[in-house]
mmCIF file with all atom_site columns, C-alpha atoms in Angstrom:
data_model
loop_
_atom_site.group_PDB
_atom_site.id
_atom_site.type_symbol
_atom_site.label_atom_id
_atom_site.label_alt_id
_atom_site.label_comp_id
_atom_site.label_asym_id
_atom_site.label_entity_id
_atom_site.label_seq_id
_atom_site.pdbx_PDB_ins_code
_atom_site.Cartn_x
_atom_site.Cartn_y
_atom_site.Cartn_z
_atom_site.occupancy
_atom_site.B_iso_or_equiv
_atom_site.pdbx_formal_charge
_atom_site.auth_seq_id
_atom_site.auth_comp_id
_atom_site.auth_asym_id
_atom_site.auth_atom_id
_atom_site.pdbx_PDB_model_num
ATOM 1   C CA . MET J 1 1   ? -39.353 -155.590 -91.420  1.00 85.00 ? 1   MET J CA 1
ATOM 2   C CA . ALA J 1 2   ? -39.567 -156.820 -94.979  1.00 92.00 ? 2   ALA J CA 1
ATOM 3   C CA . THR J 1 3   ? -39.078 -160.579 -94.599  1.00 95.00 ? 3   THR J CA 1
ATOM 4   C CA . GLU J 1 4   ? -39.538 -163.568 -96.859  1.00 96.00 ? 4   GLU J CA 1
ATOM 5   C CA . VAL J 1 5   ? -39.027 -167.335 -96.848  1.00 96.00 ? 5   VAL J CA 1
ATOM 6   C CA . VAL J 1 6   ? -37.088 -168.507 -99.903  1.00 96.00 ? 6   VAL J CA 1
ATOM 7   C CA . ASP J 1 7   ? -35.829 -171.767 -101.400 1.00 92.00 ? 7   ASP J CA 1
ATOM 8   C CA . GLU J 1 8   ? -32.242 -172.605 -102.456 1.00 89.00 ? 8   GLU J CA 1
ATOM 9   C CA . SER J 1 9   ? -32.554 -170.381 -105.528 1.00 94.00 ? 9   SER J CA 1
ATOM 10  C CA . GLY J 1 10  ? -33.914 -167.389 -103.603 1.00 95.00 ? 10  GLY J CA 1
ATOM 11  C CA . ALA J 1 11  ? -37.494 -167.801 -104.864 1.00 96.00 ? 11  ALA J CA 1
ATOM 12  C CA . PRO J 1 12  ? -40.285 -167.231 -102.296 1.00 95.00 ? 12  PRO J CA 1
ATOM 13  C CA . VAL J 1 13  ? -41.943 -170.402 -100.955 1.00 94.00 ? 13  VAL J CA 1
ATOM 14  C CA . ARG J 1 14  ? -45.067 -171.116 -98.922  1.00 94.00 ? 14  ARG J CA 1
ATOM 15  C CA . GLY J 1 15  ? -46.174 -174.243 -97.112  1.00 89.00 ? 15  GLY J CA 1
ATOM 16  C CA . ARG J 1 16  ? -42.681 -175.665 -96.670  1.00 86.00 ? 16  ARG J CA 1
ATOM 17  C CA . THR J 1 17  ? -39.493 -174.872 -94.818  1.00 85.00 ? 17  THR J CA 1
ATOM 18  C CA . GLY J 1 18  ? -37.106 -172.419 -96.424  1.00 89.00 ? 18  GLY J CA 1
ATOM 19  C CA . TYR J 1 19  ? -34.526 -169.781 -95.575  1.00 92.00 ? 19  TYR J CA 1
ATOM 20  C CA . LEU J 1 20  ? -35.625 -166.691 -93.640  1.00 95.00 ? 20  LEU J CA 1
ATOM 21  C CA . VAL J 1 21  ? -34.347 -163.523 -95.317  1.00 96.00 ? 21  VAL J CA 1
ATOM 22  C CA . CYS J 1 22  ? -34.825 -159.778 -95.037  1.00 95.00 ? 22  CYS J CA 1
ATOM 23  C CA . THR J 1 23  ? -35.491 -158.216 -98.416  1.00 94.00 ? 23  THR J CA 1
ATOM 24  C CA . LYS J 1 24  ? -34.693 -154.662 -97.272  1.00 89.00 ? 24  LYS J CA 1
ATOM 25  C CA . PRO J 1 25  ? -32.527 -153.250 -94.499  1.00 85.00 ? 25  PRO J CA 1
ATOM 26  C CA . SER J 1 26  ? -34.388 -152.140 -91.389  1.00 86.00 ? 26  SER J CA 1
ATOM 27  C CA . PRO J 1 27  ? -33.440 -149.196 -89.145  1.00 87.00 ? 27  PRO J CA 1
ATOM 28  C CA . SER J 1 28  ? -32.025 -151.438 -86.412  1.00 87.00 ? 28  SER J CA 1
ATOM 29  C CA . MET J 1 29  ? -30.116 -153.798 -88.722  1.00 86.00 ? 29  MET J CA 1
ATOM 30  C CA . THR J 1 30  ? -26.357 -153.863 -88.415  1.00 86.00 ? 30  THR J CA 1
ATOM 31  C CA . ARG J 1 31  ? -24.609 -152.105 -91.276  1.00 87.00 ? 31  ARG J CA 1
ATOM 32  C CA . GLY J 1 32  ? -21.268 -153.860 -91.044  1.00 90.00 ? 32  GLY J CA 1
ATOM 33  C CA . ILE J 1 33  ? -18.619 -155.639 -89.026  1.00 92.00 ? 33  ILE J CA 1
ATOM 34  C CA . TRP J 1 34  ? -16.035 -153.370 -87.420  1.00 93.00 ? 34  TRP J CA 1
ATOM 35  C CA . ASN J 1 35  ? -12.961 -153.101 -89.645  1.00 93.00 ? 35  ASN J CA 1
ATOM 36  C CA . ASP J 1 36  ? -14.148 -155.982 -91.850  1.00 94.00 ? 36  ASP J CA 1
ATOM 37  C CA . PRO J 1 37  ? -16.754 -154.842 -94.409  1.00 91.00 ? 37  PRO J CA 1
ATOM 38  C CA . GLU J 1 38  ? -15.959 -157.743 -96.762  1.00 93.00 ? 38  GLU J CA 1
ATOM 39  C CA . ARG J 1 39  ? -16.772 -160.278 -94.051  1.00 92.00 ? 39  ARG J CA 1
ATOM 40  C CA . TYR J 1 40  ? -20.108 -158.546 -93.425  1.00 91.00 ? 40  TYR J CA 1
ATOM 41  C CA . VAL J 1 41  ? -21.086 -158.760 -97.097  1.00 90.00 ? 41  VAL J CA 1
ATOM 42  C CA . GLU J 1 42  ? -19.854 -162.360 -97.395  1.00 91.00 ? 42  GLU J CA 1
ATOM 43  C CA . THR J 1 43  ? -21.606 -163.499 -94.202  1.00 89.00 ? 43  THR J CA 1
ATOM 44  C CA . TYR J 1 44  ? -24.986 -161.828 -94.601  1.00 91.00 ? 44  TYR J CA 1
ATOM 45  C CA . TRP J 1 45  ? -25.509 -160.677 -98.195  1.00 92.00 ? 45  TRP J CA 1
ATOM 46  C CA . SER J 1 46  ? -23.821 -163.214 -100.498 1.00 92.00 ? 46  SER J CA 1
ATOM 47  C CA . ARG J 1 47  ? -26.030 -166.319 -100.230 1.00 92.00 ? 47  ARG J CA 1
ATOM 48  C CA . PHE J 1 48  ? -29.080 -164.650 -101.786 1.00 94.00 ? 48  PHE J CA 1
ATOM 49  C CA . PRO J 1 49  ? -28.197 -161.511 -103.803 1.00 90.00 ? 49  PRO J CA 1
ATOM 50  C CA . GLY J 1 50  ? -30.029 -158.450 -102.525 1.00 92.00 ? 50  GLY J CA 1
ATOM 51  C CA . MET J 1 51  ? -31.333 -160.278 -99.445  1.00 95.00 ? 51  MET J CA 1
ATOM 52  C CA . TRP J 1 52  ? -29.929 -160.372 -95.915  1.00 93.00 ? 52  TRP J CA 1
ATOM 53  C CA . TYR J 1 53  ? -29.619 -163.956 -94.649  1.00 94.00 ? 53  TYR J CA 1
ATOM 54  C CA . HIS J 1 54  ? -28.472 -164.886 -91.151  1.00 89.00 ? 54  HIS J CA 1
ATOM 55  C CA . GLY J 1 55  ? -28.926 -168.653 -91.091  1.00 89.00 ? 55  GLY J CA 1
ATOM 56  C CA . ASP J 1 56  ? -32.439 -169.454 -89.865  1.00 90.00 ? 56  ASP J CA 1
ATOM 57  C CA . TRP J 1 57  ? -35.120 -171.694 -91.316  1.00 86.00 ? 57  TRP J CA 1
ATOM 58  C CA . ALA J 1 58  ? -38.754 -170.654 -91.361  1.00 90.00 ? 58  ALA J CA 1
ATOM 59  C CA . SER J 1 59  ? -42.042 -171.398 -93.059  1.00 90.00 ? 59  SER J CA 1
ATOM 60  C CA . VAL J 1 60  ? -45.298 -169.618 -93.800  1.00 94.00 ? 60  VAL J CA 1
ATOM 61  C CA . ASP J 1 61  ? -48.491 -171.675 -93.821  1.00 92.00 ? 61  ASP J CA 1
ATOM 62  C CA . ALA J 1 62  ? -51.572 -171.234 -96.023  1.00 91.00 ? 62  ALA J CA 1
ATOM 63  C CA . ASP J 1 63  ? -53.098 -168.834 -93.480  1.00 94.00 ? 63  ASP J CA 1
ATOM 64  C CA . GLY J 1 64  ? -50.022 -166.590 -93.474  1.00 93.00 ? 64  GLY J CA 1
ATOM 65  C CA . HIS J 1 65  ? -48.731 -167.705 -90.071  1.00 95.00 ? 65  HIS J CA 1
ATOM 66  C CA . TRP J 1 66  ? -44.949 -167.703 -89.724  1.00 95.00 ? 66  TRP J CA 1
ATOM 67  C CA . PHE J 1 67  ? -42.941 -170.434 -87.984  1.00 90.00 ? 67  PHE J CA 1
ATOM 68  C CA . LEU J 1 68  ? -39.251 -170.524 -87.071  1.00 87.00 ? 68  LEU J CA 1
ATOM 69  C CA . HIS J 1 69  ? -37.541 -173.926 -87.412  1.00 80.00 ? 69  HIS J CA 1
ATOM 70  C CA . GLY J 1 70  ? -34.054 -173.276 -86.066  1.00 77.00 ? 70  GLY J CA 1
ATOM 71  C CA . ARG J 1 71  ? -30.652 -172.841 -87.633  1.00 81.00 ? 71  ARG J CA 1
ATOM 72  C CA . ALA J 1 72  ? -30.172 -173.936 -91.238  1.00 80.00 ? 72  ALA J CA 1
ATOM 73  C CA . ASP J 1 73  ? -26.517 -174.762 -90.556  1.00 75.00 ? 73  ASP J CA 1
ATOM 74  C CA . GLU J 1 74  ? -27.680 -177.503 -88.176  1.00 78.00 ? 74  GLU J CA 1
ATOM 75  C CA . SER J 1 75  ? -29.871 -179.091 -90.846  1.00 82.00 ? 75  SER J CA 1
ATOM 76  C CA . MET J 1 76  ? -29.549 -182.759 -91.705  1.00 85.00 ? 76  MET J CA 1
ATOM 77  C CA . ASN J 1 77  ? -29.751 -184.284 -95.174  1.00 82.00 ? 77  ASN J CA 1
ATOM 78  C CA . VAL J 1 78  ? -31.552 -187.598 -94.675  1.00 86.00 ? 78  VAL J CA 1
ATOM 79  C CA . ALA J 1 79  ? -32.025 -189.613 -97.872  1.00 80.00 ? 79  ALA J CA 1
ATOM 80  C CA . GLY J 1 80  ? -32.043 -186.428 -99.945  1.00 79.00 ? 80  GLY J CA 1
ATOM 81  C CA . ARG J 1 81  ? -34.499 -184.609 -97.680  1.00 80.00 ? 81  ARG J CA 1
ATOM 82  C CA . LYS J 1 82  ? -33.452 -181.701 -95.505  1.00 79.00 ? 82  LYS J CA 1
ATOM 83  C CA . VAL J 1 83  ? -34.784 -181.514 -91.992  1.00 84.00 ? 83  VAL J CA 1
ATOM 84  C CA . GLY J 1 84  ? -33.840 -179.274 -89.102  1.00 84.00 ? 84  GLY J CA 1
ATOM 85  C CA . PRO J 1 85  ? -33.207 -180.651 -85.640  1.00 91.00 ? 85  PRO J CA 1
ATOM 86  C CA . ALA J 1 86  ? -36.041 -178.550 -84.230  1.00 87.00 ? 86  ALA J CA 1
ATOM 87  C CA . GLU J 1 87  ? -38.593 -180.348 -86.416  1.00 88.00 ? 87  GLU J CA 1
ATOM 88  C CA . VAL J 1 88  ? -37.524 -183.808 -85.247  1.00 95.00 ? 88  VAL J CA 1
ATOM 89  C CA . GLU J 1 89  ? -37.160 -182.658 -81.640  1.00 96.00 ? 89  GLU J CA 1
ATOM 90  C CA . GLU J 1 90  ? -40.671 -181.219 -81.738  1.00 95.00 ? 90  GLU J CA 1
ATOM 91  C CA . ALA J 1 91  ? -41.959 -184.567 -83.002  1.00 97.00 ? 91  ALA J CA 1
ATOM 92  C CA . MET J 1 92  ? -40.135 -186.411 -80.199  1.00 98.00 ? 92  MET J CA 1
ATOM 93  C CA . LEU J 1 93  ? -41.659 -184.029 -77.650  1.00 98.00 ? 93  LEU J CA 1
ATOM 94  C CA . GLN J 1 94  ? -45.120 -185.101 -78.759  1.00 97.00 ? 94  GLN J CA 1
ATOM 95  C CA . HIS J 1 95  ? -44.479 -188.423 -77.012  1.00 98.00 ? 95  HIS J CA 1
ATOM 96  C CA . ARG J 1 96  ? -46.142 -188.046 -73.602  1.00 96.00 ? 96  ARG J CA 1
ATOM 97  C CA . GLY J 1 97  ? -43.073 -189.145 -71.627  1.00 97.00 ? 97  GLY J CA 1
ATOM 98  C CA . VAL J 1 98  ? -40.417 -186.914 -73.205  1.00 98.00 ? 98  VAL J CA 1
ATOM 99  C CA . ALA J 1 99  ? -39.477 -183.803 -71.209  1.00 98.00 ? 99  ALA J CA 1
ATOM 100 C CA . GLU J 1 100 ? -36.606 -182.665 -73.454  1.00 98.00 ? 100 GLU J CA 1
ATOM 101 C CA . ALA J 1 101 ? -35.225 -183.827 -76.773  1.00 98.00 ? 101 ALA J CA 1
ATOM 102 C CA . ALA J 1 102 ? -32.231 -183.214 -79.001  1.00 98.00 ? 102 ALA J CA 1
ATOM 103 C CA . VAL J 1 103 ? -31.163 -184.731 -82.306  1.00 97.00 ? 103 VAL J CA 1
ATOM 104 C CA . ILE J 1 104 ? -27.981 -184.823 -84.338  1.00 96.00 ? 104 ILE J CA 1
ATOM 105 C CA . GLY J 1 105 ? -27.061 -185.973 -87.817  1.00 94.00 ? 105 GLY J CA 1
ATOM 106 C CA . VAL J 1 106 ? -24.396 -188.653 -88.144  1.00 95.00 ? 106 VAL J CA 1
ATOM 107 C CA . PRO J 1 107 ? -22.789 -190.120 -91.275  1.00 93.00 ? 107 PRO J CA 1
ATOM 108 C CA . ASP J 1 108 ? -24.752 -192.937 -92.903  1.00 91.00 ? 108 ASP J CA 1
ATOM 109 C CA . GLU J 1 109 ? -23.577 -194.849 -95.985  1.00 90.00 ? 109 GLU J CA 1
ATOM 110 C CA . LEU J 1 110 ? -27.071 -195.359 -97.366  1.00 88.00 ? 110 LEU J CA 1
ATOM 111 C CA . LYS J 1 111 ? -28.906 -192.141 -96.419  1.00 85.00 ? 111 LYS J CA 1
ATOM 112 C CA . GLY J 1 112 ? -26.034 -189.650 -96.315  1.00 86.00 ? 112 GLY J CA 1
ATOM 113 C CA . GLU J 1 113 ? -26.971 -188.756 -92.766  1.00 92.00 ? 113 GLU J CA 1
ATOM 114 C CA . ALA J 1 114 ? -28.946 -190.595 -90.130  1.00 94.00 ? 114 ALA J CA 1
ATOM 115 C CA . ILE J 1 115 ? -30.766 -189.034 -87.206  1.00 97.00 ? 115 ILE J CA 1
ATOM 116 C CA . VAL J 1 116 ? -29.764 -189.910 -83.657  1.00 98.00 ? 116 VAL J CA 1
ATOM 117 C CA . GLY J 1 117 ? -32.050 -188.699 -80.889  1.00 98.00 ? 117 GLY J CA 1
ATOM 118 C CA . PHE J 1 118 ? -31.526 -188.004 -77.206  1.00 98.00 ? 118 PHE J CA 1
ATOM 119 C CA . ALA J 1 119 ? -34.546 -187.970 -74.901  1.00 98.00 ? 119 ALA J CA 1
ATOM 120 C CA . VAL J 1 120 ? -34.849 -186.842 -71.285  1.00 98.00 ? 120 VAL J CA 1
ATOM 121 C CA . PRO J 1 121 ? -37.800 -188.531 -69.559  1.00 98.00 ? 121 PRO J CA 1
ATOM 122 C CA . LYS J 1 122 ? -40.403 -186.737 -67.510  1.00 98.00 ? 122 LYS J CA 1
ATOM 123 C CA . PRO J 1 123 ? -40.118 -187.583 -63.786  1.00 97.00 ? 123 PRO J CA 1
ATOM 124 C CA . GLY J 1 124 ? -41.304 -191.101 -63.008  1.00 96.00 ? 124 GLY J CA 1
ATOM 125 C CA . ILE J 1 125 ? -41.569 -192.139 -66.674  1.00 95.00 ? 125 ILE J CA 1
ATOM 126 C CA . ALA J 1 126 ? -39.619 -195.036 -68.200  1.00 95.00 ? 126 ALA J CA 1
ATOM 127 C CA . LEU J 1 127 ? -39.134 -194.160 -71.853  1.00 96.00 ? 127 LEU J CA 1
ATOM 128 C CA . ASP J 1 128 ? -39.344 -196.667 -74.695  1.00 96.00 ? 128 ASP J CA 1
ATOM 129 C CA . ALA J 1 129 ? -37.104 -195.580 -77.584  1.00 97.00 ? 129 ALA J CA 1
ATOM 130 C CA . ALA J 1 130 ? -39.178 -197.537 -80.114  1.00 97.00 ? 130 ALA J CA 1
ATOM 131 C CA . ALA J 1 131 ? -42.346 -195.714 -79.043  1.00 98.00 ? 131 ALA J CA 1
ATOM 132 C CA . ILE J 1 132 ? -40.608 -192.351 -79.423  1.00 98.00 ? 132 ILE J CA 1
ATOM 133 C CA . GLY J 1 133 ? -39.442 -193.395 -82.898  1.00 98.00 ? 133 GLY J CA 1
ATOM 134 C CA . ALA J 1 134 ? -43.022 -194.359 -83.775  1.00 98.00 ? 134 ALA J CA 1
ATOM 135 C CA . THR J 1 135 ? -44.183 -190.905 -82.684  1.00 98.00 ? 135 THR J CA 1
ATOM 136 C CA . VAL J 1 136 ? -41.616 -189.288 -84.991  1.00 98.00 ? 136 VAL J CA 1
ATOM 137 C CA . VAL J 1 137 ? -42.837 -191.443 -87.893  1.00 97.00 ? 137 VAL J CA 1
ATOM 138 C CA . GLU J 1 138 ? -46.441 -190.497 -87.130  1.00 97.00 ? 138 GLU J CA 1
ATOM 139 C CA . VAL J 1 139 ? -45.589 -186.782 -87.170  1.00 96.00 ? 139 VAL J CA 1
ATOM 140 C CA . LEU J 1 140 ? -42.907 -186.510 -89.891  1.00 93.00 ? 140 LEU J CA 1
ATOM 141 C CA . GLY J 1 141 ? -43.018 -189.780 -91.843  1.00 93.00 ? 141 GLY J CA 1
ATOM 142 C CA . PRO J 1 142 ? -40.802 -192.887 -92.060  1.00 94.00 ? 142 PRO J CA 1
ATOM 143 C CA . PRO J 1 143 ? -37.679 -191.232 -93.558  1.00 91.00 ? 143 PRO J CA 1
ATOM 144 C CA . PHE J 1 144 ? -37.196 -189.242 -90.356  1.00 94.00 ? 144 PHE J CA 1
ATOM 145 C CA . ARG J 1 145 ? -37.326 -192.112 -87.841  1.00 96.00 ? 145 ARG J CA 1
ATOM 146 C CA . PRO J 1 146 ? -34.144 -191.762 -85.760  1.00 97.00 ? 146 PRO J CA 1
ATOM 147 C CA . ARG J 1 147 ? -31.681 -194.600 -86.289  1.00 96.00 ? 147 ARG J CA 1
ATOM 148 C CA . GLU J 1 148 ? -31.172 -194.616 -82.545  1.00 98.00 ? 148 GLU J CA 1
ATOM 149 C CA . ILE J 1 149 ? -32.733 -192.850 -79.575  1.00 98.00 ? 149 ILE J CA 1
ATOM 150 C CA . LEU J 1 150 ? -30.730 -192.653 -76.371  1.00 98.00 ? 150 LEU J CA 1
ATOM 151 C CA . VAL J 1 151 ? -32.495 -191.971 -73.088  1.00 97.00 ? 151 VAL J CA 1
ATOM 152 C CA . VAL J 1 152 ? -30.369 -189.582 -71.006  1.00 97.00 ? 152 VAL J CA 1
ATOM 153 C CA . HIS J 1 153 ? -30.762 -187.804 -67.666  1.00 96.00 ? 153 HIS J CA 1
ATOM 154 C CA . GLU J 1 154 ? -29.932 -184.362 -69.058  1.00 97.00 ? 154 GLU J CA 1
ATOM 155 C CA . LEU J 1 155 ? -28.731 -182.597 -72.191  1.00 98.00 ? 155 LEU J CA 1
ATOM 156 C CA . PRO J 1 156 ? -25.582 -180.436 -72.311  1.00 97.00 ? 156 PRO J CA 1
ATOM 157 C CA . LYS J 1 157 ? -26.525 -176.759 -72.318  1.00 97.00 ? 157 LYS J CA 1
ATOM 158 C CA . THR J 1 158 ? -24.901 -173.358 -72.384  1.00 95.00 ? 158 THR J CA 1
ATOM 159 C CA . GLN J 1 159 ? -25.312 -170.908 -69.500  1.00 93.00 ? 159 GLN J CA 1
ATOM 160 C CA . SER J 1 160 ? -28.298 -169.442 -71.368  1.00 94.00 ? 160 SER J CA 1
ATOM 161 C CA . GLY J 1 161 ? -29.982 -172.852 -71.675  1.00 94.00 ? 161 GLY J CA 1
ATOM 162 C CA . LYS J 1 162 ? -29.283 -173.644 -75.341  1.00 92.00 ? 162 LYS J CA 1
ATOM 163 C CA . ILE J 1 163 ? -28.638 -177.310 -76.114  1.00 94.00 ? 163 ILE J CA 1
ATOM 164 C CA . VAL J 1 164 ? -25.093 -177.863 -77.401  1.00 94.00 ? 164 VAL J CA 1
ATOM 165 C CA . ARG J 1 165 ? -25.764 -180.329 -80.245  1.00 93.00 ? 165 ARG J CA 1
ATOM 166 C CA . ARG J 1 166 ? -22.176 -180.097 -81.466  1.00 91.00 ? 166 ARG J CA 1
ATOM 167 C CA . LEU J 1 167 ? -20.990 -181.725 -78.236  1.00 95.00 ? 167 LEU J CA 1
ATOM 168 C CA . LEU J 1 168 ? -23.675 -184.413 -78.392  1.00 96.00 ? 168 LEU J CA 1
ATOM 169 C CA . ARG J 1 169 ? -22.465 -185.263 -81.887  1.00 94.00 ? 169 ARG J CA 1
ATOM 170 C CA . GLN J 1 170 ? -18.811 -185.310 -80.872  1.00 95.00 ? 170 GLN J CA 1
ATOM 171 C CA . ARG J 1 171 ? -19.569 -187.505 -77.859  1.00 96.00 ? 171 ARG J CA 1
ATOM 172 C CA . TYR J 1 172 ? -21.685 -189.894 -79.930  1.00 96.00 ? 172 TYR J CA 1
ATOM 173 C CA . LEU J 1 173 ? -18.977 -190.216 -82.605  1.00 96.00 ? 173 LEU J CA 1
ATOM 174 C CA . GLY J 1 174 ? -16.227 -190.660 -80.010  1.00 94.00 ? 174 GLY J CA 1
ATOM 175 C CA . GLU J 1 175 ? -14.469 -187.433 -80.956  1.00 95.00 ? 175 GLU J CA 1
ATOM 176 C CA . ALA J 1 176 ? -12.561 -185.186 -78.552  1.00 93.00 ? 176 ALA J CA 1
ATOM 177 C CA . LEU J 1 177 ? -14.910 -182.710 -76.865  1.00 94.00 ? 177 LEU J CA 1
ATOM 178 C CA . GLY J 1 178 ? -12.413 -179.891 -76.491  1.00 88.00 ? 178 GLY J CA 1
ATOM 179 C CA . ASP J 1 179 ? -13.164 -176.781 -74.447  1.00 89.00 ? 179 ASP J CA 1
ATOM 180 C CA . LEU J 1 180 ? -16.246 -177.186 -72.245  1.00 93.00 ? 180 LEU J CA 1
ATOM 181 C CA . SER J 1 181 ? -16.028 -173.784 -70.535  1.00 92.00 ? 181 SER J CA 1
ATOM 182 C CA . THR J 1 182 ? -19.305 -172.586 -72.085  1.00 92.00 ? 182 THR J CA 1
ATOM 183 C CA . VAL J 1 183 ? -21.225 -175.679 -70.941  1.00 95.00 ? 183 VAL J CA 1
ATOM 184 C CA . ALA J 1 184 ? -23.279 -175.144 -67.784  1.00 96.00 ? 184 ALA J CA 1
ATOM 185 C CA . ASN J 1 185 ? -23.541 -178.876 -67.042  1.00 96.00 ? 185 ASN J CA 1
ATOM 186 C CA . PRO J 1 186 ? -20.516 -180.767 -68.421  1.00 94.00 ? 186 PRO J CA 1
ATOM 187 C CA . ALA J 1 187 ? -21.541 -183.866 -66.420  1.00 93.00 ? 187 ALA J CA 1
ATOM 188 C CA . ALA J 1 188 ? -24.302 -184.340 -69.022  1.00 95.00 ? 188 ALA J CA 1
ATOM 189 C CA . LEU J 1 189 ? -21.579 -185.523 -71.404  1.00 93.00 ? 189 LEU J CA 1
ATOM 190 C CA . GLU J 1 190 ? -20.283 -188.315 -69.168  1.00 88.00 ? 190 GLU J CA 1
#
């Protein structure tokens, strides 16, 4: 596949996170949406003219190694800097006591968005939120220290094991959760 990592303007970038695009169609690529060709073009081909974009972040390092960083639509804008939840979660997981991690962006008057983290401890470990925050600062820098880190027993997940960040955000902000039929463990939201 002909792939590239591009910035907001569609220019190729290296050494930093950008948008993963395909610069040419591949044999197995979908050619449309049934009975809705306009939606197909709008969804996949309009963001970067001539490039197919499906919503993922990636980067390519100096050695040419590619890294996926999660969904761009879940990105947070913290003090003018974009960061994906996967980057902050990966930093939280570097703390020796964290088994699982999830982060969300919440409104913040000063920064635009603030990061709130959720950490599941490894068995027999008592987690210290401040120590997890210090680990994030060590890995990503001070702007990305979560405003708050909540220690939880489990994270809400779909049947396929994906963390449902949308529900974590709604729960944190006190919003109605709505339909939970796709959540494998709704008790995680109590």
